Amino acid sequence: MKSSHMHELVAIAFLASFVSGKYFEAASVAFFMLVAMFIEDRTAVGARKSIESLIRLSPTHANLKTPDGMVRRDAKDLQPDDVVVVRPGDMIPCDGVIATGQSTVNQASITGESLPVDMAPGHEVFSGTINLTGVLEIKVTRTGRDTTLGKVQDLILQASESRPMVVKMLETYASYYSPVVLMGAGILFFFTKDMNRAISLLLIACPCAIILAGPTAMIAAISAASRLGVLIKNVTDLDIARRINAIVFDKTGTLTHGNLIVERLIPAHGVAPATCCAWQLRCRPTLIIQPPRL
């Protein structure tokens, strides 16, 4: 990784300061480097926690239907075209198609849909979702890392390994930055014969701020998004997001609760608003209503 050149420059600045007796400056350089490493570790830990939470969604066992009856198997040992039986309250162990049975399935962990979905033979179901009401027999189509849940886990791994465009640019120029700074310090010492000035140049040019900037911005963005329930596949997309001026959402329940109310009543031409209220009371005489806003 190109940032290793940055670390070499930091190490040289630290050693030069320490040898020359500038202990406070050496300690400052070491402190900022430790802070940068701590933030990077926190980023990795956050990614691991996200993956672990998804792994807990992955069912470990399945009820496999065989000619000899029901057999309990590890979910990882299932094969395509196997038939598994999922009882109410159980987690679906694979991606598949319903062979027999009807039920409602909670797919919030995969699709984000807030309400359970009615399922019938021929409908597709996903690993990690929960069967709620009826017994289902499901024909296996995908297992393990090939399931939709497995692909989500892979996306989180990719997000933890991706880097913003600014960080990539800094890493690209890092290989040129360190030699230029070292050359400048050498030239300064050659003409002035003053080691303190050369060390000062190394300390001033020490890229602690650059090393801190990338991980700090990345962990702040990922943490803020995760608190809002947003999964970032690639932090590079955050660079593009600043240019977005419109967003389209495709379903109720993502941003709303799905509870509809009458906000405004617009009578047809020639119909008085009072007549509409009278018709409503006539249909439901026990209903107490407030006059709608016209």
Coordinates of C-alpha atoms in Angstrom, one line a residue:
M1 CA 0.0 0.0 0.0
K2 CA 1.3 3.4 -0.9
S3 CA 0.7 4.8 2.6
S4 CA 3.7 2.8 3.8
H5 CA 5.8 5.7 2.3
M6 CA 4.0 8.1 4.6
H7 CA 4.8 5.8 7.6
E8 CA 8.5 5.8 6.7
L9 CA 8.6 9.5 6.7
V10 CA 6.9 9.6 10.1
A11 CA 9.4 7.1 11.5
I12 CA 12.3 9.2 10.2
A13 CA 10.9 12.3 11.7
F14 CA 10.4 10.6 15.0
L15 CA 13.9 9.1 15.1
A16 CA 15.5 12.4 14.1
S17 CA 13.6 14.3 16.8
F18 CA 14.4 11.7 19.5
V19 CA 18.2 11.5 18.6
S20 CA 18.5 15.3 18.6
G21 CA 16.8 15.6 22.0
K22 CA 13.5 17.0 20.8
Y23 CA 11.5 14.6 23.0
F24 CA 8.3 16.6 23.0
E25 CA 8.2 16.7 19.2
A26 CA 9.0 13.0 19.0
A27 CA 6.3 12.2 21.4
S28 CA 3.8 14.3 19.5
V29 CA 4.6 12.5 16.2
A30 CA 4.2 9.1 17.9
F31 CA 0.9 10.2 19.6
F32 CA -0.7 11.2 16.3
M33 CA 0.4 8.0 14.6
L34 CA -1.1 5.9 17.5
V35 CA -4.3 7.9 17.1
A36 CA -4.4 7.1 13.4
M37 CA -3.8 3.4 14.0
F38 CA -6.5 3.4 16.7
I39 CA -9.1 4.9 14.3
E40 CA -8.1 2.4 11.6
D41 CA -8.6 -0.4 14.1
R42 CA -12.0 0.9 15.1
T43 CA -13.0 0.9 11.4
A44 CA -12.0 -2.7 11.1
V45 CA -13.8 -3.6 14.3
G46 CA -17.0 -1.9 13.2
A47 CA -16.9 -3.9 9.9
R48 CA -16.4 -7.1 11.8
K49 CA -19.3 -6.4 14.1
S50 CA -21.6 -5.8 11.1
I51 CA -20.5 -9.1 9.6
E52 CA -21.0 -10.9 12.9
S53 CA -24.5 -9.5 13.3
L54 CA -25.3 -10.8 9.8
I55 CA -23.7 -14.2 10.6
R56 CA -26.1 -14.5 13.6
L57 CA -28.9 -14.1 11.1
S58 CA -27.7 -17.2 9.2
P59 CA -29.5 -20.3 10.3
T60 CA -27.3 -23.2 11.4
H61 CA -29.6 -26.1 11.0
A62 CA -32.4 -27.2 8.6
N63 CA -35.1 -29.9 8.6
L64 CA -34.4 -31.9 5.4
K65 CA -37.2 -34.0 3.9
T66 CA -36.1 -37.4 2.8
P67 CA -37.8 -40.6 1.7
D68 CA -37.2 -42.0 5.2
G69 CA -38.7 -38.9 7.0
M70 CA -37.4 -35.7 8.4
V71 CA -33.6 -35.4 9.1
R72 CA -31.9 -32.5 10.9
R73 CA -29.0 -31.3 8.9
D74 CA -26.5 -28.4 9.0
A75 CA -27.6 -25.6 6.8
K76 CA -24.2 -25.5 5.2
D77 CA -24.6 -29.1 4.0
L78 CA -27.8 -28.5 2.0
Q79 CA -27.6 -29.0 -1.8
P80 CA -29.7 -27.4 -4.6
D81 CA -33.0 -29.3 -5.2
D82 CA -33.1 -30.6 -1.6
V83 CA -36.5 -30.0 0.1
V84 CA -36.5 -28.5 3.6
V85 CA -39.5 -28.1 6.0
V86 CA -39.8 -24.8 7.8
R87 CA -42.2 -24.6 10.7
P88 CA -43.9 -21.4 12.0
G89 CA -41.4 -19.3 13.9
D90 CA -38.3 -20.9 12.3
M91 CA -35.7 -19.1 10.2
I92 CA -35.5 -20.1 6.6
P93 CA -32.1 -21.8 6.1
C94 CA -31.6 -21.2 2.4
D95 CA -32.8 -19.4 -0.7
G96 CA -35.4 -21.4 -2.4
V97 CA -38.9 -21.7 -4.0
I98 CA -42.0 -22.8 -2.0
A99 CA -43.1 -26.2 -3.1
T100 CA -46.1 -26.7 -0.8
G101 CA -47.8 -24.7 1.9
Q102 CA -48.9 -21.1 2.5
S103 CA -47.6 -18.7 5.1
T104 CA -46.5 -15.1 5.8
V105 CA -42.8 -14.4 6.0
N106 CA -41.0 -11.6 7.7
Q107 CA -38.4 -10.4 5.2
A108 CA -37.3 -7.2 7.0
S109 CA -33.7 -8.5 7.5
I110 CA -33.2 -8.8 3.8
T111 CA -35.6 -6.5 1.9
G112 CA -36.3 -3.9 4.6
E113 CA -40.0 -4.5 4.1
S114 CA -41.8 -3.5 7.3
L115 CA -44.8 -5.8 6.9
P116 CA -44.9 -9.6 6.5
V117 CA -45.4 -10.9 3.0
D118 CA -47.9 -13.5 2.1
M119 CA -46.2 -16.6 0.5
A120 CA -47.7 -19.4 -1.6
P121 CA -46.3 -22.2 -3.8
G122 CA -44.0 -20.8 -6.5
H123 CA -42.9 -17.8 -4.5
E124 CA -39.2 -17.2 -3.8
V125 CA -37.9 -17.0 -0.2
F126 CA -34.6 -15.9 1.2
S127 CA -32.2 -17.3 3.8
G128 CA -32.3 -15.5 7.1
T129 CA -36.0 -14.5 6.9
I130 CA -38.6 -15.8 9.4
N131 CA -41.6 -18.0 8.6
L132 CA -44.5 -16.8 10.7
T133 CA -47.8 -18.7 10.3
G134 CA -47.8 -21.9 8.2
V135 CA -45.7 -24.9 7.5
L136 CA -43.6 -24.5 4.3
E137 CA -41.8 -27.1 2.1
I138 CA -39.1 -25.2 0.3
K139 CA -37.0 -26.5 -2.7
V140 CA -33.4 -25.3 -2.2
T141 CA -31.9 -23.1 -5.0
R142 CA -28.9 -21.5 -3.2
T143 CA -27.0 -22.1 0.0
G144 CA -24.1 -20.6 2.0
R145 CA -22.3 -17.7 0.4
D146 CA -24.4 -17.9 -2.8
T147 CA -27.6 -16.9 -0.9
T148 CA -28.9 -13.3 -0.8
L149 CA -27.8 -13.1 2.8
G150 CA -24.3 -14.3 1.9
K151 CA -24.0 -11.7 -0.8
V152 CA -25.0 -9.0 1.7
Q153 CA -22.1 -10.2 4.0
D154 CA -19.7 -9.9 1.0
L155 CA -20.9 -6.4 0.4
I156 CA -20.0 -5.4 3.9
L157 CA -16.6 -6.9 3.5
Q158 CA -16.1 -4.9 0.3
A159 CA -17.2 -1.7 2.0
S160 CA -14.7 -2.2 4.8
E161 CA -11.9 -2.7 2.2
S162 CA -12.9 0.2 -0.1
R163 CA -11.4 3.7 0.2
P164 CA -12.7 7.1 -0.7
M165 CA -11.4 8.8 -3.8
V166 CA -9.5 11.4 -1.8
V167 CA -7.7 8.7 0.1
K168 CA -6.8 6.9 -3.1
M169 CA -5.4 10.1 -4.5
L170 CA -3.3 10.7 -1.4
E171 CA -1.9 7.2 -1.5
T172 CA -1.0 7.6 -5.2
Y173 CA 1.0 10.7 -4.5
A174 CA 2.5 9.4 -1.2
S175 CA 5.3 7.6 -3.1
Y176 CA 6.4 11.0 -4.4
Y177 CA 5.8 13.0 -1.3
S178 CA 8.3 11.3 1.1
P179 CA 11.3 11.4 -1.3
V180 CA 10.7 15.1 -2.0
V181 CA 10.5 15.9 1.7
L182 CA 13.7 13.9 2.4
M183 CA 15.5 15.6 -0.5
G184 CA 14.4 19.0 0.8
A185 CA 15.6 18.3 4.3
G186 CA 19.0 17.1 2.8
I187 CA 19.4 20.2 0.7
L188 CA 18.5 22.4 3.7
F189 CA 21.1 20.7 5.8
F190 CA 23.7 20.9 3.0
F191 CA 23.4 24.7 2.6
T192 CA 22.9 25.7 6.3
K193 CA 24.8 22.9 8.1
D194 CA 22.0 23.2 10.7
M195 CA 20.6 19.8 11.7
N196 CA 17.8 21.5 13.7
R197 CA 16.4 23.2 10.6
A198 CA 16.5 19.9 8.7
I199 CA 14.6 18.2 11.5
S200 CA 12.1 21.0 11.7
L201 CA 11.4 20.6 8.0
L202 CA 10.8 16.9 8.6
L203 CA 8.4 17.6 11.5
I204 CA 6.5 20.3 9.6
A205 CA 6.1 18.0 6.6
C206 CA 5.2 15.0 8.7
P207 CA 1.9 13.8 7.2
C208 CA 0.0 13.0 10.4
A209 CA -3.0 15.1 9.4
I210 CA -3.1 13.3 6.0
I211 CA -2.9 9.9 7.6
L212 CA -5.6 10.8 10.1
A213 CA -8.0 12.4 7.6
G214 CA -8.9 9.3 5.6
P215 CA -9.8 6.9 8.4
T216 CA -11.5 9.5 10.4
A217 CA -13.8 10.6 7.6
M218 CA -14.5 7.0 6.6
I219 CA -15.4 5.8 10.1
A220 CA -17.6 8.8 10.7
A221 CA -19.6 8.3 7.5
I222 CA -20.0 4.5 8.0
S223 CA -21.0 4.9 11.7
A224 CA -23.5 7.7 11.0
A225 CA -25.1 5.7 8.1
S226 CA -25.3 2.5 10.2
R227 CA -27.1 4.3 13.0
L228 CA -29.7 5.3 10.4
G229 CA -30.0 1.8 9.1
V230 CA -28.1 2.5 5.8
L231 CA -25.7 0.0 4.4
I232 CA -22.8 1.5 2.4
K233 CA -21.5 -0.9 -0.2
N234 CA -18.6 1.3 -1.2
V235 CA -17.4 4.4 0.5
T236 CA -16.4 5.8 -2.9
D237 CA -20.1 6.3 -3.4
L238 CA -20.0 9.0 -0.7
D239 CA -17.9 11.2 -3.1
I240 CA -20.7 10.8 -5.7
A241 CA -23.5 11.4 -3.2
R242 CA -22.6 15.1 -2.8
R243 CA -23.7 15.7 -6.4
I244 CA -27.1 14.0 -6.0
N245 CA -30.0 16.4 -6.3
A246 CA -33.0 13.9 -6.3
I247 CA -33.7 10.6 -4.7
V248 CA -36.5 8.1 -5.7
F249 CA -37.9 5.6 -3.2
D250 CA -39.9 2.7 -4.6
K251 CA -42.1 1.4 -1.7
T252 CA -44.1 2.5 1.3
G253 CA -42.7 1.4 4.6
T254 CA -39.1 2.5 3.9
L255 CA -39.7 6.1 4.9
T256 CA -43.2 5.9 6.2
H257 CA -45.3 3.7 8.5
G258 CA -47.8 2.8 5.8
N259 CA -50.8 4.3 7.8
L260 CA -52.8 6.4 5.4
I261 CA -55.1 9.2 6.4
V262 CA -57.4 11.6 4.4
E263 CA -55.5 14.8 4.2
R264 CA -57.8 16.7 1.9
L265 CA -61.2 16.2 0.3
I266 CA -61.8 17.5 -3.2
P267 CA -65.5 17.2 -4.2
A268 CA -66.5 16.6 -7.8
H269 CA -67.8 19.5 -9.9
G270 CA -71.2 20.6 -8.7
V271 CA -71.1 18.7 -5.4
A272 CA -71.0 20.7 -2.2
P273 CA -68.5 19.7 0.6
A274 CA -71.4 19.4 3.1
T275 CA -73.1 16.8 0.9
C276 CA -69.9 14.7 1.0
C277 CA -69.9 14.8 4.8
A278 CA -73.6 13.9 4.9
W279 CA -73.0 10.8 2.6
Q280 CA -70.2 9.7 4.9
L281 CA -72.3 10.0 8.0
R282 CA -75.1 8.2 6.3
C283 CA -72.8 5.2 5.4
R284 CA -71.4 5.1 9.0
P285 CA -73.9 6.8 11.3
T286 CA -71.9 6.0 14.5
L287 CA -68.7 7.5 13.2
I288 CA -67.7 10.9 14.6
I289 CA -65.6 12.8 12.1
Q290 CA -64.1 16.2 11.8
P291 CA -64.8 18.3 8.7
P292 CA -62.1 17.6 6.2
R293 CA -59.8 20.5 5.0
L294 CA -61.0 21.8 1.7

